[in-house]
Coordinates of C-alpha atoms in Angstrom, one line a residue:
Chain J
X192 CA -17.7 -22.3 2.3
X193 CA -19.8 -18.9 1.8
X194 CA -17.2 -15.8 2.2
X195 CA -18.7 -12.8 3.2
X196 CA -17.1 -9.6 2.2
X197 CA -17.8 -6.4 4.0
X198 CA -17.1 -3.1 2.1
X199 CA -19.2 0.0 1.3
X200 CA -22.7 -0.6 -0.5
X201 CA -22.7 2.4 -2.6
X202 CA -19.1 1.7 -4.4
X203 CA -16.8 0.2 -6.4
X204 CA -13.4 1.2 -4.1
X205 CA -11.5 -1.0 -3.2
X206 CA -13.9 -3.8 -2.5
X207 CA -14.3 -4.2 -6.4
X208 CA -10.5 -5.8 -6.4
X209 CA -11.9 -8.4 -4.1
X210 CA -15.8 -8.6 -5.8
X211 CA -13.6 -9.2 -9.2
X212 CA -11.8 -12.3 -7.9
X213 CA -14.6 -13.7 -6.5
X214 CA -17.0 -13.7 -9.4
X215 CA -13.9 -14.7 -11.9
X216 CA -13.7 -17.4 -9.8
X217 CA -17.5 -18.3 -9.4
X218 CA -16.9 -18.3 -5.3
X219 CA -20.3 -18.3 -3.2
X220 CA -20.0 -15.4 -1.3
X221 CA -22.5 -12.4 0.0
X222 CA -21.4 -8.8 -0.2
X223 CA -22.6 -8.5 3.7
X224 CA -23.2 -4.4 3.9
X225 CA -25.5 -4.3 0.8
X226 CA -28.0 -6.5 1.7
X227 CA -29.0 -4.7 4.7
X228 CA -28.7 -1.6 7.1
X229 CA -27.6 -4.5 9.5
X230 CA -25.3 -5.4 7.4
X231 CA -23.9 -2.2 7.4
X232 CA -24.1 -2.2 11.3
X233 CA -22.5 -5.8 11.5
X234 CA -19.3 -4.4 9.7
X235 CA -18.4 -0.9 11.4
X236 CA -19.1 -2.9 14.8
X237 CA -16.2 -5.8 13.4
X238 CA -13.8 -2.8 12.4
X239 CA -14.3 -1.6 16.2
X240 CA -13.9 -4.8 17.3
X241 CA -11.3 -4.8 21.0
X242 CA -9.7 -8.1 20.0
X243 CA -9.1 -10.2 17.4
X244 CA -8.0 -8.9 13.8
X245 CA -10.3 -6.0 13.5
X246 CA -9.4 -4.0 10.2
X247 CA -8.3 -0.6 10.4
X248 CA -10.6 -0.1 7.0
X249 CA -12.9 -2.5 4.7
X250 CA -13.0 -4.1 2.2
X251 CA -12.4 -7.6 4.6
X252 CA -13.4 -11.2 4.4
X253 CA -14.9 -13.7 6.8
X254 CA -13.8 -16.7 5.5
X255 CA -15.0 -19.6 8.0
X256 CA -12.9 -18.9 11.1
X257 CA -10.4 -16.2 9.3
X258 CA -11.0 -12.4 9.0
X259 CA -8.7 -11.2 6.7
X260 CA -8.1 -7.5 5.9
X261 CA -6.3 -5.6 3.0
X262 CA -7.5 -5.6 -0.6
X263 CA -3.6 -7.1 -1.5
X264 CA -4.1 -9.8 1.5
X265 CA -7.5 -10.7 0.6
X266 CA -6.3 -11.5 -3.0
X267 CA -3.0 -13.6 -1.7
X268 CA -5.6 -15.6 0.0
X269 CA -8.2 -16.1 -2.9
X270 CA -5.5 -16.4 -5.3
X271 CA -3.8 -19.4 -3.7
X272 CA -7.3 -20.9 -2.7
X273 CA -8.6 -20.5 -6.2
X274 CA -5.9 -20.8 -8.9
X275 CA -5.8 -17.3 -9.3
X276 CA -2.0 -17.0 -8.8
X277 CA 1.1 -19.0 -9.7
X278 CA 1.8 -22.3 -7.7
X279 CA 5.1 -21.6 -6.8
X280 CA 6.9 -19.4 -3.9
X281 CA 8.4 -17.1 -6.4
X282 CA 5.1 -16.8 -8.8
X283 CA 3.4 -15.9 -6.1
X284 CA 5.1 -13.5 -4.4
X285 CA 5.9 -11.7 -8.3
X286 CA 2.0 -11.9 -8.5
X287 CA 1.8 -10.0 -4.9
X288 CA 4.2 -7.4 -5.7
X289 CA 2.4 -6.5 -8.7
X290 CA -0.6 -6.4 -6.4
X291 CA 1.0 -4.1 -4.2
X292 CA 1.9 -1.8 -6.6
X293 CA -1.4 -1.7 -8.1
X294 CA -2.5 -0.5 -4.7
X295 CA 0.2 2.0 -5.2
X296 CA -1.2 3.5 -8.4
X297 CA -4.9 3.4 -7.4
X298 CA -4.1 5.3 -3.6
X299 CA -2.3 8.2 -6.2
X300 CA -5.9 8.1 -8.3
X301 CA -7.4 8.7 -5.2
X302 CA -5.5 11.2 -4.1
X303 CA -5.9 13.3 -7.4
X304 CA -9.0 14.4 -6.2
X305 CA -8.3 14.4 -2.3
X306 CA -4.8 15.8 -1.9
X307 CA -5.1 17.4 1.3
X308 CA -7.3 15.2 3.1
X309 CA -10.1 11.9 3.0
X310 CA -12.4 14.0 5.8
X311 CA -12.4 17.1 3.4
X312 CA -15.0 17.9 0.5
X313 CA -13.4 18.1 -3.0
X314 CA -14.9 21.0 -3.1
X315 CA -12.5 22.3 0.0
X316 CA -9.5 21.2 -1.7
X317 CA -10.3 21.9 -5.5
X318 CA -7.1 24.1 -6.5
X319 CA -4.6 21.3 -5.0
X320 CA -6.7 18.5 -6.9
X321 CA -6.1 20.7 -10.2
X322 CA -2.1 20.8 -9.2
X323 CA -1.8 17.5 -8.1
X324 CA -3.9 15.6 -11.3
X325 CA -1.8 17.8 -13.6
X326 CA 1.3 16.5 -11.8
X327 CA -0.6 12.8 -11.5
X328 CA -1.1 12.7 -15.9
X329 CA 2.0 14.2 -16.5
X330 CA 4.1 12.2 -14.1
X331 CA 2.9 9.2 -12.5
X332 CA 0.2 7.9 -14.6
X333 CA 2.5 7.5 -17.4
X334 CA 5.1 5.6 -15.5
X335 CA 2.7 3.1 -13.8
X336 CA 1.0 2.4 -17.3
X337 CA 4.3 2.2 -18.7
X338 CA 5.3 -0.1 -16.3
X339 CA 2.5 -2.3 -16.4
X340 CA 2.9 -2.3 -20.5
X341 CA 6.4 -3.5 -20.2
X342 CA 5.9 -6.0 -17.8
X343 CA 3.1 -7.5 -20.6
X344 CA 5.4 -7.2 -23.2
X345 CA 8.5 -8.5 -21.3
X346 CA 6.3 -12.0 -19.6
X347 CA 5.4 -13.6 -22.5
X348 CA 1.6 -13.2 -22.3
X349 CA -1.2 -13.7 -22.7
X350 CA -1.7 -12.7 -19.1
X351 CA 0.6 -10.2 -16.9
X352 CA 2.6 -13.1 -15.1
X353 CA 2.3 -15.3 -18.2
X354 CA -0.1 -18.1 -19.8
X355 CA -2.7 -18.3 -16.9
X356 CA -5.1 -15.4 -15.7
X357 CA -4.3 -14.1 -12.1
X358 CA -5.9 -11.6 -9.7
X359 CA -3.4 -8.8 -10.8
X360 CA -5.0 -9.3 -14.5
X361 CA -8.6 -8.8 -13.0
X362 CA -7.0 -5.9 -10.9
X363 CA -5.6 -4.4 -14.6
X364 CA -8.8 -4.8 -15.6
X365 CA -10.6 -2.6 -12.9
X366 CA -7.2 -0.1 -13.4
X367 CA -8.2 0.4 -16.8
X368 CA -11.9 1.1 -16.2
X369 CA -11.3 3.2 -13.4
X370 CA -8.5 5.6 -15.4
X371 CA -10.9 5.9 -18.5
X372 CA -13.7 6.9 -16.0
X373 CA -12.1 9.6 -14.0
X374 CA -9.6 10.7 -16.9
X375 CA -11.4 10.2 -20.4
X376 CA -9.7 12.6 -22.4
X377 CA -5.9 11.6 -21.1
X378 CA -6.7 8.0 -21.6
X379 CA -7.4 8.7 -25.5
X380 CA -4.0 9.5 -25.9
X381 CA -2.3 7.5 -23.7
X382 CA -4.0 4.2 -24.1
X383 CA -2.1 4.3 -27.7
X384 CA 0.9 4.3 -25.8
X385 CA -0.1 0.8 -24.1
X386 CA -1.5 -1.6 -26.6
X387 CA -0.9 -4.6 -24.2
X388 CA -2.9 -3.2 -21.5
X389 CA -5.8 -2.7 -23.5
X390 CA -5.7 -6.2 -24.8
X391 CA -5.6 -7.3 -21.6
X392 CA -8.1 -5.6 -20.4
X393 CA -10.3 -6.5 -23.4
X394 CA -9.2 -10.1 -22.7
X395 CA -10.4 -10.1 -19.3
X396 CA -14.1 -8.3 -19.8
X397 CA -14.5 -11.0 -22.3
X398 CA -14.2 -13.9 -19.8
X399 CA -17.7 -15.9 -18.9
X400 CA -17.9 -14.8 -15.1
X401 CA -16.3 -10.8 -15.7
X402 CA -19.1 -10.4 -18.7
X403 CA -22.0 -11.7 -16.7
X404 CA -21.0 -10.0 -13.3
X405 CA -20.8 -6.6 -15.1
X406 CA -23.8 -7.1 -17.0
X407 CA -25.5 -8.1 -13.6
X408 CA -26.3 -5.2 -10.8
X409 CA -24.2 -6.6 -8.3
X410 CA -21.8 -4.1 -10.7
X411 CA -22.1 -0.9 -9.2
X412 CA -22.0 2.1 -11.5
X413 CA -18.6 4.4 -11.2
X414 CA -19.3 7.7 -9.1
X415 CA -18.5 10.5 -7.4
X416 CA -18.1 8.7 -3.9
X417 CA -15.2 6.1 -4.9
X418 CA -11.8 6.2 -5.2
X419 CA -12.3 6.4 -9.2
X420 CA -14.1 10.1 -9.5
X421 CA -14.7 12.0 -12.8
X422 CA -14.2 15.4 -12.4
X423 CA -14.2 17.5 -15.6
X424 CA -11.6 20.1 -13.9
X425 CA -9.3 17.4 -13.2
X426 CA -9.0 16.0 -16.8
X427 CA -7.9 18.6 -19.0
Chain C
X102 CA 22.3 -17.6 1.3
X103 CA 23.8 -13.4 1.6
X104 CA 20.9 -11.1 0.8
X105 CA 21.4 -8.1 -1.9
X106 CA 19.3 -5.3 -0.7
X107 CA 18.8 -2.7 -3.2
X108 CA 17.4 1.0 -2.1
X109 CA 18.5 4.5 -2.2
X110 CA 21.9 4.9 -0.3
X111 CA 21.1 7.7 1.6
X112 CA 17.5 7.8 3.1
X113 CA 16.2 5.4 5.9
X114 CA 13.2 5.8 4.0
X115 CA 11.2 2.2 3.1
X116 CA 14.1 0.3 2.9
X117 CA 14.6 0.8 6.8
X118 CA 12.0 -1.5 7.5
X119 CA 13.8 -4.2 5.4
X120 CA 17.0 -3.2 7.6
X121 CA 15.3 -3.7 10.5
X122 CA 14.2 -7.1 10.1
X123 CA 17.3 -8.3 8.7
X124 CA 19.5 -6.6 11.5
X125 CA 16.9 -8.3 13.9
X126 CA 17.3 -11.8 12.1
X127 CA 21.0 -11.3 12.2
X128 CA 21.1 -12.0 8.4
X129 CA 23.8 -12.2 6.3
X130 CA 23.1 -8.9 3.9
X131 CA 25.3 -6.4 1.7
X132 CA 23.0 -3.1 1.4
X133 CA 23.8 -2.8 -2.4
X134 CA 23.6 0.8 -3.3
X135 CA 25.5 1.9 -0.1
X136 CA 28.5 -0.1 -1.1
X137 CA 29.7 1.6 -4.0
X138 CA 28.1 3.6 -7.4
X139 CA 28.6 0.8 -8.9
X140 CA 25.8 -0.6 -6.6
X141 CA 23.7 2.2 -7.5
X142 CA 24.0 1.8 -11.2
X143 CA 23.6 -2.2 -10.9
X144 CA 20.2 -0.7 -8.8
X145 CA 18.8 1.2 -11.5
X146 CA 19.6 -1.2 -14.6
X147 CA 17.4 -4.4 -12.5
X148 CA 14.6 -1.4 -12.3
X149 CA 15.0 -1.2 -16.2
X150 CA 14.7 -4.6 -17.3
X151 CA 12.2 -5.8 -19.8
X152 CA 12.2 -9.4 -18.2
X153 CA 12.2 -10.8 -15.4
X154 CA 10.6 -9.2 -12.1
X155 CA 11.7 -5.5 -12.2
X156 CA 10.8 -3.6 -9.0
X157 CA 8.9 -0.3 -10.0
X158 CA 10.6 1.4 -7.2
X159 CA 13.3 0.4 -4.5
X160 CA 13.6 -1.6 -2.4
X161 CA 13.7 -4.8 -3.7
X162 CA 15.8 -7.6 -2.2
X163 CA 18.0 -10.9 -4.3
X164 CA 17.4 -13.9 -2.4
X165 CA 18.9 -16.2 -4.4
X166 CA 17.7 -16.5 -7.8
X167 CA 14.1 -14.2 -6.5
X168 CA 14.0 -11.0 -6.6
X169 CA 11.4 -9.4 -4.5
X170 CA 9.8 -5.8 -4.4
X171 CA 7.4 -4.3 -2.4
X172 CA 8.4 -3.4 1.4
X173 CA 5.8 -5.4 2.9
X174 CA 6.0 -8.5 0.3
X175 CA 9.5 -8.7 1.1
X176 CA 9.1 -8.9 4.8
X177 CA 6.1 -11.4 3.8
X178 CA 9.5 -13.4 2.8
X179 CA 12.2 -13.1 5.2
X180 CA 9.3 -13.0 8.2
X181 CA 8.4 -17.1 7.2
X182 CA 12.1 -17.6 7.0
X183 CA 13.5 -15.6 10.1
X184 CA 11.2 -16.4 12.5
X185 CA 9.7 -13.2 12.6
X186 CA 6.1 -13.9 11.6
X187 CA 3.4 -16.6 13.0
X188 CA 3.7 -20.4 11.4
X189 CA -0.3 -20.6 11.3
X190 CA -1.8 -19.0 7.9
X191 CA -4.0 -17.2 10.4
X192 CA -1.2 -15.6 12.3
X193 CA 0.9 -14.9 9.2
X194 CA -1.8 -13.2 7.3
X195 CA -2.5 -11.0 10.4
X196 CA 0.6 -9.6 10.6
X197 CA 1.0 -9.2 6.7
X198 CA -2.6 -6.9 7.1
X199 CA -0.8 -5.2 10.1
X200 CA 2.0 -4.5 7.7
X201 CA -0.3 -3.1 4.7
X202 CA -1.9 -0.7 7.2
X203 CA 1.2 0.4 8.6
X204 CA 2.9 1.0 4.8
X205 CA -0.4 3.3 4.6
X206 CA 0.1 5.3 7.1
X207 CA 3.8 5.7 6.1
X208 CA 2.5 6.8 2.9
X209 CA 0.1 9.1 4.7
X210 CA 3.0 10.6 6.6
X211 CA 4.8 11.2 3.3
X212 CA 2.0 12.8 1.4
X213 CA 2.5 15.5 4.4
X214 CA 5.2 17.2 3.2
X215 CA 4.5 16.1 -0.8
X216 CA 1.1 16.2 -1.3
X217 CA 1.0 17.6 -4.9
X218 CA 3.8 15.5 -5.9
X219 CA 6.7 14.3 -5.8
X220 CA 8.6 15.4 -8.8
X221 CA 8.4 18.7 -6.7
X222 CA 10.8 20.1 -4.1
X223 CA 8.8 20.7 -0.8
X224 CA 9.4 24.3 -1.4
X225 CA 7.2 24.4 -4.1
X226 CA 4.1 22.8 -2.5
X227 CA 4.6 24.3 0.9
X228 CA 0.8 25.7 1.5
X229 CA -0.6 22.3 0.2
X230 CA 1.8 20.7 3.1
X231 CA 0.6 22.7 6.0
X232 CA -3.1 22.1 5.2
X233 CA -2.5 18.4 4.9
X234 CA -0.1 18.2 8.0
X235 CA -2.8 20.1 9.9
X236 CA -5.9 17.6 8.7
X237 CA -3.1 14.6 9.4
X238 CA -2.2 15.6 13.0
X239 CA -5.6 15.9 14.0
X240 CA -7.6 13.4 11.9
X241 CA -5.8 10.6 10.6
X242 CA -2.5 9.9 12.8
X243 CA -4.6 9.7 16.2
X244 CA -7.3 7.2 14.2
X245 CA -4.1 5.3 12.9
X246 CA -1.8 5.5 16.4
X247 CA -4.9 5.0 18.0
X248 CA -6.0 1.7 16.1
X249 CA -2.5 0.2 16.7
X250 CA -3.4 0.9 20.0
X251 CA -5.9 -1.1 20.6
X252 CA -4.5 -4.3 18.8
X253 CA -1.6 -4.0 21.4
X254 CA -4.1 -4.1 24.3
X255 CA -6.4 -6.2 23.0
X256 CA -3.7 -8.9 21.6
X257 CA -2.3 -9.8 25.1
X258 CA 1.2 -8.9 24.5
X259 CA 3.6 -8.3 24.6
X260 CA 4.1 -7.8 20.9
X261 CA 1.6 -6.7 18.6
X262 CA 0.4 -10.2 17.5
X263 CA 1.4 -11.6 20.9
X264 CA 4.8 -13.6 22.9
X265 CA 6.7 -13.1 20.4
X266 CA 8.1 -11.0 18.3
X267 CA 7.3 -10.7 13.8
X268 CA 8.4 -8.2 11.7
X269 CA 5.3 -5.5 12.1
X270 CA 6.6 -4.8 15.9
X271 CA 9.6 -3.6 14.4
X272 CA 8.1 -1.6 12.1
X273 CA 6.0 -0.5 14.9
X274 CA 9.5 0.6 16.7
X275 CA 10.3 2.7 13.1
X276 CA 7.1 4.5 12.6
X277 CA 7.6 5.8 16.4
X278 CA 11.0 6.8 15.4
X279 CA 9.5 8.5 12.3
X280 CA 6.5 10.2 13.9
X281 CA 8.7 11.6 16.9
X282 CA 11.2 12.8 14.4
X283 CA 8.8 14.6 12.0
X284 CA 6.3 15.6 14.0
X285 CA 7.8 16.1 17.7
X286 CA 5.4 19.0 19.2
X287 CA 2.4 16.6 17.9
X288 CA 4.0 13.0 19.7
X289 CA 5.0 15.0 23.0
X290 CA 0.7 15.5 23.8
X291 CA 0.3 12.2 21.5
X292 CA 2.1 9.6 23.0
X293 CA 0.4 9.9 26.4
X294 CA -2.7 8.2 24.9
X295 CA -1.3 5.7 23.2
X296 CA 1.5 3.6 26.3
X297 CA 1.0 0.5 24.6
X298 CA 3.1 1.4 21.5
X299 CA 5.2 3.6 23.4
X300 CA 6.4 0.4 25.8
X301 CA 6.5 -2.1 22.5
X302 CA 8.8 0.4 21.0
X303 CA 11.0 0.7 24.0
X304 CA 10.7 -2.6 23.5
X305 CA 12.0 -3.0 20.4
X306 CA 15.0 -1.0 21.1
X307 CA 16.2 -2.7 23.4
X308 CA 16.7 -6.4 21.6
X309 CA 20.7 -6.8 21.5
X310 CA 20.8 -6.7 17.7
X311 CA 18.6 -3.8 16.9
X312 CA 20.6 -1.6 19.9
X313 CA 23.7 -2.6 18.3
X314 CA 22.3 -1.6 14.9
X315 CA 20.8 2.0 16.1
X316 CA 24.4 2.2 17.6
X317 CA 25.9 1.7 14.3
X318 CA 26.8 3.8 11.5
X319 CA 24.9 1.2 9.4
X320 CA 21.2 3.3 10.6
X321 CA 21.4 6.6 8.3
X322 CA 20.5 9.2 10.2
X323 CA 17.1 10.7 9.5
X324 CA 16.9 13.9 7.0
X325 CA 15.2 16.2 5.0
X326 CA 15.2 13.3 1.9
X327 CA 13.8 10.6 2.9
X328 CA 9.6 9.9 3.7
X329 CA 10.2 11.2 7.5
X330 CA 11.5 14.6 7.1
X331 CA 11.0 17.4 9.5
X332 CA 10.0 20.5 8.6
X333 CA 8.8 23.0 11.6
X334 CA 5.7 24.3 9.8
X335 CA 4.2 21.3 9.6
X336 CA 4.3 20.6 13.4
X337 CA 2.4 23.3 14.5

């Protein structure tokens, strides 16, 4: 089966938690909206679809009959479909959760440099994204990497729920990437903090498929039209 | 089996929609934390654990030997279990997606009146909360109400994913509650465009076991702690 996944063509976003499950797992798949304007077409008119299981936002996944929306969803599908999560009820519902909280983190990254509003410039909004990544690097980011460290430290390892990569690993992965791209200068600090992260992350980029897909163009470059934005104001 | 629900004792907050579905189910539950400090303490030592599957935040439910976090991965559970969710993988990734979009727009509604952080009172981010309530009521609440909308009509009802009832209609019922309660000046113009959800909420409150839970002193009222707080100058 060919999946087709239909995000943005221009970013990583959220799609990349999807695009980084798929190429671990060597899955046939076309990333519909960046291989044409009709592409692009083909998914807003989906999303506005009157029946069925339109999705109130991309990144979502044809998947023969199924449309499935929800970065977390789309990942509790792949990950049972592709040994990308535990086998059993409780694995996989600790491999969701983790998931889920990922999500958590990455909607605060976001919102560092959008804090009042998505339809806003960051421009429009500069003086609460100065507050709230202050409050984000002092606060939050610390806990959620603290968590996540524990978690490694506490499971047993190699891999965040144990001896065998999962999607939350690849999702780590992208965490890490995205945190040293929009805050360079806290993550040189704090990424001594959380040794177990980093080797997971190292482990990950050093797998076959994650090497070659991020060698490959279908890796599109961090900028400032994602969820992970570097802006020198907001990483004192 | 008697569930242990663990979440803050005093809030409705994310642990309602857990409520819900286990007042619905007519489950046998003990809401931990309300029951005594001692409930509260045991609460915060399973967040601290170094093994195991500690929750980063509440609520997390004990099923057993699981433990399960995430609002929406625990109704992921109990919905298969309960009755409350579709038997086809289809159907109960559908309504797991519905849930995922509706925990985003609960987090949307939260960021209203916290939108530089939370580690700070409302007080302190007050000008920060009226821009973002402003650019919520008119941008992304009618685009969210708006979409659930349309699944309603489109999905042949009566419930959101069709004859019969899951877990995201009740949830459905509580972000009404939440919206009307936070935002009442917005919903009074608001709920004319969306009847659908209006009539699935009425709905909702009128099944025998969540009218006897509304009725009960077990539903916290809602206040100025919890994600659905009402403050006037954000309901302009």
């Amino acid at each position: 089966m060919r999946y087709e996944l239909y995000y943005w063509p221009t970013i990583q976003g959220r799609g990349e938690f999807v695009r980084l499950a798929l190429e671990e797992a060597g899955a046939d798949y076309v990333d519909v909206a960046r291989r044409s304007k009709a592409g692009l077409s083909a998914m807003m008119k989906l999303m506005q679809a009157k029946t069925g299981t339109p999705s109130f936002a991309p990144p979502f996944l044809k998947a023969g009959s199924l449309t499935i929306g929800q970065t977390a969803n789309i990942l509790l599908y792949l990950g049972a479909r592709h040994g990308l999560a535990p086998k059993t009820e409780a694995g996989r519902l600790w491999v969701h959760q983790l998931q889920l909280t990922i999500a958590d983190f990455v909607q605060e990254v976001h919102d560092t440099h959008h804090p009042i509003g998505t339809s806003l410039y960051y421009e429009d909004q500069r003086g609460a994204a100065k507050q709230r990544s202050a409050e984000f690097r002092k606060q939050r980011a610390p806990k959620y990497l603290g968590y996540f460290e524990r978690l490694i430290a506490g499971g047993g390892g190699p891999f965040v729920t144990g001896r065998k990569l999962g999607y939350a690993d690849l999702s780590l992965f992208q965490v890490v990437e995205g945190m040293r791209y929009v805050f360079p200068n806290y993550m040189k600090k704090a990424e001594r903090d959380v040794p177990g992260l980093i080797a997971l992350h190292d482990r990950v980029a050093a797998r076959p498929n994650i090497k070659a897909y991020l060698d490959s163009s279908r890796r599109i470059p961090f900028n400032e039209d994602g969820i992970f934005r570097h802006y020198k104001a907001l990483d004192k």
